[in-house]
Each structure stands twice: as structure tokens, then as C-alpha cells.
Coordinates of C-alpha atoms and ligand atoms in Angstrom, one line a residue:
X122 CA -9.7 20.3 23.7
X123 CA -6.6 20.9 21.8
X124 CA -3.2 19.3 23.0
X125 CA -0.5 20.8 24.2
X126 CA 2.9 20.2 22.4
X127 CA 6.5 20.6 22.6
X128 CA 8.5 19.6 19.4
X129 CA 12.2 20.0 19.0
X130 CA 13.8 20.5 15.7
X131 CA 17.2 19.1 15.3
X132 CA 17.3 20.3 12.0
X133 CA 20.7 19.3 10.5
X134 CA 22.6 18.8 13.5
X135 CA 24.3 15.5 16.0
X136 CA 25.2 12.6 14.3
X137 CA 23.1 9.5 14.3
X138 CA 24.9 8.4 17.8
X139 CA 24.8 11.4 18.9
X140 CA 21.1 12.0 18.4
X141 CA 20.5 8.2 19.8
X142 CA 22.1 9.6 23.1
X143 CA 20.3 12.4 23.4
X144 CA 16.6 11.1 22.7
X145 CA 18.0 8.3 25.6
X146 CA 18.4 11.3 27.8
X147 CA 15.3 12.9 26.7
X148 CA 13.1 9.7 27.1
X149 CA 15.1 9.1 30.6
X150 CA 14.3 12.5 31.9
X151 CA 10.7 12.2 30.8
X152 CA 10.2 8.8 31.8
X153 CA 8.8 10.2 35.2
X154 CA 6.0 12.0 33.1
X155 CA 5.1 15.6 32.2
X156 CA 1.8 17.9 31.6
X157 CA 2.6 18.2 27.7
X158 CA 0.4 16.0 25.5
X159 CA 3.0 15.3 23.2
X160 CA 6.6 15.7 23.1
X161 CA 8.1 15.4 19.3
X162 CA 11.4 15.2 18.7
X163 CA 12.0 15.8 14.8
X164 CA 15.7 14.4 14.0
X165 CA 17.2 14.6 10.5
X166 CA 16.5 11.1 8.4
X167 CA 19.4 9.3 9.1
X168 CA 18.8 9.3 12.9
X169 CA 14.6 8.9 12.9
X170 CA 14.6 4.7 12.8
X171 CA 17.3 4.9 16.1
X172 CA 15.6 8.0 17.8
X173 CA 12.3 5.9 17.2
X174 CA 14.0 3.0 18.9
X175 CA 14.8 5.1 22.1
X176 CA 11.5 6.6 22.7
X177 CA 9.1 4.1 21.9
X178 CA 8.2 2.8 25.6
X179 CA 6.3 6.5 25.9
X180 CA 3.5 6.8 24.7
X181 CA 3.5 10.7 25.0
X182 CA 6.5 11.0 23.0
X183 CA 6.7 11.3 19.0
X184 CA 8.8 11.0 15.7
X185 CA 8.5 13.7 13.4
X186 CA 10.2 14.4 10.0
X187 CA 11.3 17.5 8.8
X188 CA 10.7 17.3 5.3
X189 CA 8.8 14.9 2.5
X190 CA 8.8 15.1 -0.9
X191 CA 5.3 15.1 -3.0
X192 CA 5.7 11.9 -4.2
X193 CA 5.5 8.7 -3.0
X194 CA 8.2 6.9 -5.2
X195 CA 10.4 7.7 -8.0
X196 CA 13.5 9.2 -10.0
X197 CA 13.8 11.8 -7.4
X198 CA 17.1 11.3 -6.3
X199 CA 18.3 12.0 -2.6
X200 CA 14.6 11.9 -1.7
X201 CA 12.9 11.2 1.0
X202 CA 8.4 10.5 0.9
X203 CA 5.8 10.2 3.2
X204 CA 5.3 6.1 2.6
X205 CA 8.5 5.7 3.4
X206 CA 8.8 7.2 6.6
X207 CA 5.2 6.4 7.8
X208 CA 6.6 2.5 6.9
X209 CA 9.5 3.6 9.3
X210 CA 6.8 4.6 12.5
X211 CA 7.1 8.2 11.8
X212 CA 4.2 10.4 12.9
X213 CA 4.6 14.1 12.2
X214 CA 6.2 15.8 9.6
X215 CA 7.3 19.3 9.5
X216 CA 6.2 21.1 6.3
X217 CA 6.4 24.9 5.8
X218 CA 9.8 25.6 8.0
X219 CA 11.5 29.2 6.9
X220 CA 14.8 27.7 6.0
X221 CA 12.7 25.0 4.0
X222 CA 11.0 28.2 2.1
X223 CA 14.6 30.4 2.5
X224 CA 17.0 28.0 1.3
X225 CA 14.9 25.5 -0.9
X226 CA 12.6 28.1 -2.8
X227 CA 9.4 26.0 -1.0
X228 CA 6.2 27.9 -2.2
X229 CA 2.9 28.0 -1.0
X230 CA 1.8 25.6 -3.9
X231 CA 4.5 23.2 -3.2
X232 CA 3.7 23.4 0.1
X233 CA 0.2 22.5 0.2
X234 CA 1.4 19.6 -2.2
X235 CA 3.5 18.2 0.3
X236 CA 0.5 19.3 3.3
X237 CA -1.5 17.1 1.2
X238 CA 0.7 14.3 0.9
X239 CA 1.7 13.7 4.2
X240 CA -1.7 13.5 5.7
X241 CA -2.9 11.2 2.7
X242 CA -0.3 9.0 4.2
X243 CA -1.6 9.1 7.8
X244 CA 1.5 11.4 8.8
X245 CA 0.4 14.5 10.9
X246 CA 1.9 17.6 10.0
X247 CA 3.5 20.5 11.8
X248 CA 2.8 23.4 9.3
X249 CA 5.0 26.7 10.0
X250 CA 4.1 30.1 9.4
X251 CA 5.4 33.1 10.2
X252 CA 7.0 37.1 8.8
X253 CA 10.6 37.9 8.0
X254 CA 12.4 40.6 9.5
X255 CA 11.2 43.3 6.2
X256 CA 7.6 41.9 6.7
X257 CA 7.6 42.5 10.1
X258 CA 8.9 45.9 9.8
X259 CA 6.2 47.2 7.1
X260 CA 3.5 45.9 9.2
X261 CA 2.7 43.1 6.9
X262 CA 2.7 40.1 9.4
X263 CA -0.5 39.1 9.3
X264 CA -1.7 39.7 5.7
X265 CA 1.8 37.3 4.8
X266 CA 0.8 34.8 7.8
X267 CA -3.2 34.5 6.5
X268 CA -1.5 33.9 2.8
X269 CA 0.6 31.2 3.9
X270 CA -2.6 29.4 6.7
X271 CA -4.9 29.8 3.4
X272 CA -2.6 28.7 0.4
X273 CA -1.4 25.5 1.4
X274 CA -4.0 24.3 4.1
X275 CA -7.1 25.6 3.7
X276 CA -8.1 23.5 0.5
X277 CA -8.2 20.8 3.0
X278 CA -11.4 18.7 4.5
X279 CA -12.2 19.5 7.9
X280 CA -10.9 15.6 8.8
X281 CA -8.1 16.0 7.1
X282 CA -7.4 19.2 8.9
X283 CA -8.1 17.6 12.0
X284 CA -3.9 16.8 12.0
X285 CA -2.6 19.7 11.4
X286 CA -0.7 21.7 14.0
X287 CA 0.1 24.9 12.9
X288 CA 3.4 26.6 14.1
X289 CA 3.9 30.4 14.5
X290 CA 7.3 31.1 13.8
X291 CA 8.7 35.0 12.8
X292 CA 11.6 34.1 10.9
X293 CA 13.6 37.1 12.6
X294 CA 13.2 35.0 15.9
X295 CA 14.9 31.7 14.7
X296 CA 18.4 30.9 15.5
X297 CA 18.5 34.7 16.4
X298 CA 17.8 35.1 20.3
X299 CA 15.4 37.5 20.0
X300 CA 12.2 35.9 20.9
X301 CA 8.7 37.7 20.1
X302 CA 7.6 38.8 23.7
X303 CA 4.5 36.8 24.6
X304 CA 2.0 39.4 24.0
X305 CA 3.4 39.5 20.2
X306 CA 3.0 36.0 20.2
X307 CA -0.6 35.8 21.8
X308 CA -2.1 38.4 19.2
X309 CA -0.5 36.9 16.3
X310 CA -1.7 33.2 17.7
X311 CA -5.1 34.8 18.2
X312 CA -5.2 35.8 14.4
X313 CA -4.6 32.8 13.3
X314 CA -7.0 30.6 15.7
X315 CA -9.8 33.6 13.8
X316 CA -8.9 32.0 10.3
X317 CA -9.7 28.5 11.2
X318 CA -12.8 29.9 12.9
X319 CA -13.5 31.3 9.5
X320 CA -12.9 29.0 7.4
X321 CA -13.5 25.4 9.6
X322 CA -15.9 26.7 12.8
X323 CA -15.5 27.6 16.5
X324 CA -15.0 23.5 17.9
X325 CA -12.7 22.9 15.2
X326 CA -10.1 25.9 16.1
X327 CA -10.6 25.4 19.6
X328 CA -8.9 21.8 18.8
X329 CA -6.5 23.7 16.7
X330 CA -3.4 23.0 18.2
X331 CA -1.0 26.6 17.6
X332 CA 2.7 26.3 18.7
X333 CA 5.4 29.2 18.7
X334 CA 8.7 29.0 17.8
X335 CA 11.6 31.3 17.6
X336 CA 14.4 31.5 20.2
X337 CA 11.9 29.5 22.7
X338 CA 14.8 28.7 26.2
X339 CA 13.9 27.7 29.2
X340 CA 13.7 31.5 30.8
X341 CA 11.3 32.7 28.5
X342 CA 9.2 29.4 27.4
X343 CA 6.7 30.0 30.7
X344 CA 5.6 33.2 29.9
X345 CA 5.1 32.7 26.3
X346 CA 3.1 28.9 27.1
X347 CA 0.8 30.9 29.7
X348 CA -0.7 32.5 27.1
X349 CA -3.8 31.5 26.1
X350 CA -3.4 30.7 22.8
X351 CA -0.3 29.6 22.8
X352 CA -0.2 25.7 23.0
X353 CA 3.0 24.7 23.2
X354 CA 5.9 25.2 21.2
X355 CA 8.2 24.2 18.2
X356 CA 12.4 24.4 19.6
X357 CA 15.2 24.6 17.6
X358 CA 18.6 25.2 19.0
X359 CA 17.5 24.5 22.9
X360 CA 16.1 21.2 21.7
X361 CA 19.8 19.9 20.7
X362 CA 20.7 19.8 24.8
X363 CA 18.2 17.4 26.9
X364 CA 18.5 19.5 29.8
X365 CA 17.1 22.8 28.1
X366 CA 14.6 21.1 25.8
X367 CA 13.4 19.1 29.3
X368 CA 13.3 21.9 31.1
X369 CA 11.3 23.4 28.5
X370 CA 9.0 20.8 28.2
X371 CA 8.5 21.5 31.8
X372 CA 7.2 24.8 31.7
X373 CA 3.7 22.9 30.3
Ligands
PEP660 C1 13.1 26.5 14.5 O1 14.0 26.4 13.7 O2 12.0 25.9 14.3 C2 13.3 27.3 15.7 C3 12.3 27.7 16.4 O3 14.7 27.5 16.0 P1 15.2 28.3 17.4 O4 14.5 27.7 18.6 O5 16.7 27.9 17.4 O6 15.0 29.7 17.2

């Protein structure tokens, strides 16, 4: 059966001491246990080897990346590739993130380059879909969300596919409060668990694991985790406080 999952995203944000405090408090609130199957705290670079340090007596909790570049060495200066951090204990990487494709030009090509790459390197990735605001509003959500789930993932082997989580994210619900209500979130979850059935099989989508993100806090992360294919979730700004993202965690 697929896992359940709660990831934070620090993106750039907390200095390295900082972010070591705050995976201590994470780790020392979740010490006790919790129903997720994973918890993944994504840090920027500068933070992962100390973050790693602080969570590494559970087993249920996990380093993730937020970037990679497609190669594995080179004259690629201020770069950052899988080898390296999988040498470092990483496990996931996130690849696909809106700001990544806003800010950084990130295609669907590049994309599935760096897809590719990570898992070549025994990283698993977090791949994020999702609409912006002027998709949303022409009705075009799910013919952008199947383009982005076929370009840069479904080239892959079933095996290979085997560690990828997908995250649903509708850009006009990051950062902006304005969560998709769970029923939003269930059909567009439900489309997407249909392509992997299409392309890799019933068993293999039913393992598939399909976060949301987007303005996730700990009032509203119950009602959108209830839903049935909703498996967990990827959390951005309520992830930078232990007591939110914990609390969120607890809503597994
Ligand atoms: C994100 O950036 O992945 C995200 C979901 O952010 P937020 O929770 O702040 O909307």
C-alpha cells in the first residue's frame, strides 16, 4: 500500500543553526512516534549535513533536497548534483516545485532530466505538479497537470517509477492562504492516480504515493488528509515552526 507522507519545505529560509534547532524540536516532538510513514524535512543545502545529524535516530524521518542539477560533476558553478548529496545521506529530492519552474525557467524537459538523474542516483524524488491562478481560471487544470505527470515522468521504467511521489500543488495556493478545499484537492488527486493507472497499471498507482500542497496549517490539514486520495502532504510556510508542522504531521 502506498505511504503516507508529510514533507516540509524550508525552501530558502532559517540559517543553518537555526534549521539545526528546529529539526531538534521536530525530531524531539516526534520522538514519541506518529501514524505518518515518513516525515521529510527538505532544508536548503547549507543546513542538510546538520539537519541529517539531528534526525538520524528515526527511522521514520527523512532528508530531502530541494533542487539537483543534471549533472553529476562539472563547470557548473554554484551547483549542487545528485552524487553529491546522496554521498551526504540525502534521500529525496524535490524536483518540479512552481518557484523552481517560475523563477528558474525549469521546463518539462529539464525537468525530467533532473527526474532522471536523481533516481539514477538512488535519490527518491518528490515531483510537483499543479495550475497557476490563469490556468485555473480557464479550466485548464488538468490538461496542464497531465502535461507536466507525462513530460518529465512518464518516460520512466515502472521500477524506476516505483520512487517517485508526486505532489499536487496549484500554484495560487502556495505562500497564498487560500488552500484548495478538499474536495478540489480529492478530484484533482483522483486524476492524477487515473494517469498512472494508464500508463503503469492499477497495483502500481495504488502504491503511488499523491501529496497536496498549498497553504496546508494545522486547521485545515485533517480534512484535506481524510480524503482518499490524498496521502499526505508537502508544507511550506507551516513547516518553518515545529509546533504547526508537528501538529500537522499529527493530523495522519
Ligand atoms: C510549497 O512551497 O511547497 C508550499 C506548499 O508552500 P505553502 O505551504 O507555504 O503554501
Amino acid at each position: 500500500m502506498r505511504k503516507k507522507i508529510v514533507a516540509g519545505n524550508w525552501k530558502m529560509n532559517t540559517t543553518p543553526s537555526a534549521g539545526k534547532q528546529l529539526a531538534e524540536e521536530i525530531a524531539s516532538q516526534l520522538k514519541d512516534g506518529f501514524n505518518a510513514d515518513e516525515v521529510i524535512l527538505c532544508p536548503p543545502f547549507t543546513h542538510l549535513y546538520q539537519v541529517g545529524e539531528e534526525i538520524k535516530q528515526n527511522d521514520k524521518i527523512f532528508l530531502g533536497a530541494q533542487n539537483i542539477h543534471t549533472e553529476d560533476f562539472g563547470a557548473y558553478t554554484g551547483e549542487v548534483s545528485a552524487p553529491m548529496l546522496k554521498d551526504l545521506g540525502v534521500d529525496y529530492v524535490i524536483i518540479g516545485h512552481s518557484e523552481r519552474r517560475q523563477y528558474f525557467g525549469e521546463d518539462d524537459l529539464l525537468l525530467r532530466a533532473k527526474v532522471e538523474k536523481a533516481l539514477e542516483h538512488g535519490l527518491k524524488v518528490i515531483f510537483c505538479v499543479g495550475e497557476t491562478e490563469d490556468e485555473y481560471n480557464r479550466n485548464h487544470s488538468e490538461h496542464v497537470v497531465k502535461r507536466q505527470v507525462i513530460s518529465a515522468l512518464f518516460t520512466l521504467e515502472p521500477e524506476q517509477f516505483a520512487d517517485v511521489v508526486i505532489a499536487y500543488e496549484p500554484v495560487w495556493a502556495i505562500g497564498t492562504g487560500r488552500t484548495a478545499t478538499p474536495e478540489y484537492a480529492q478530484k484533482m488527486h483522483a486524476f492524477i492516480r487515473q494517469l498512472v493507472v494508464q500508463r503503469y497499471g492499477e497495483e502500481t498507482a495504488q502504491n503511488t504515493s499523491i501529496l497536496y500542497g498549498g497553504s496546508i496549517k494545522p486547521n485545515n490539514a485533517k480534512d484535506l488528509f481524510s480524503q482518499p486520495d490524498v496521502d499526505g502532504g508537502l508544507v511550506g510556510g507551516a513547516s518553518l515552526n515545529a509546533n504547526s508542522f508537528v501538529e500537522i504531521v499529527r493530523q495522519i
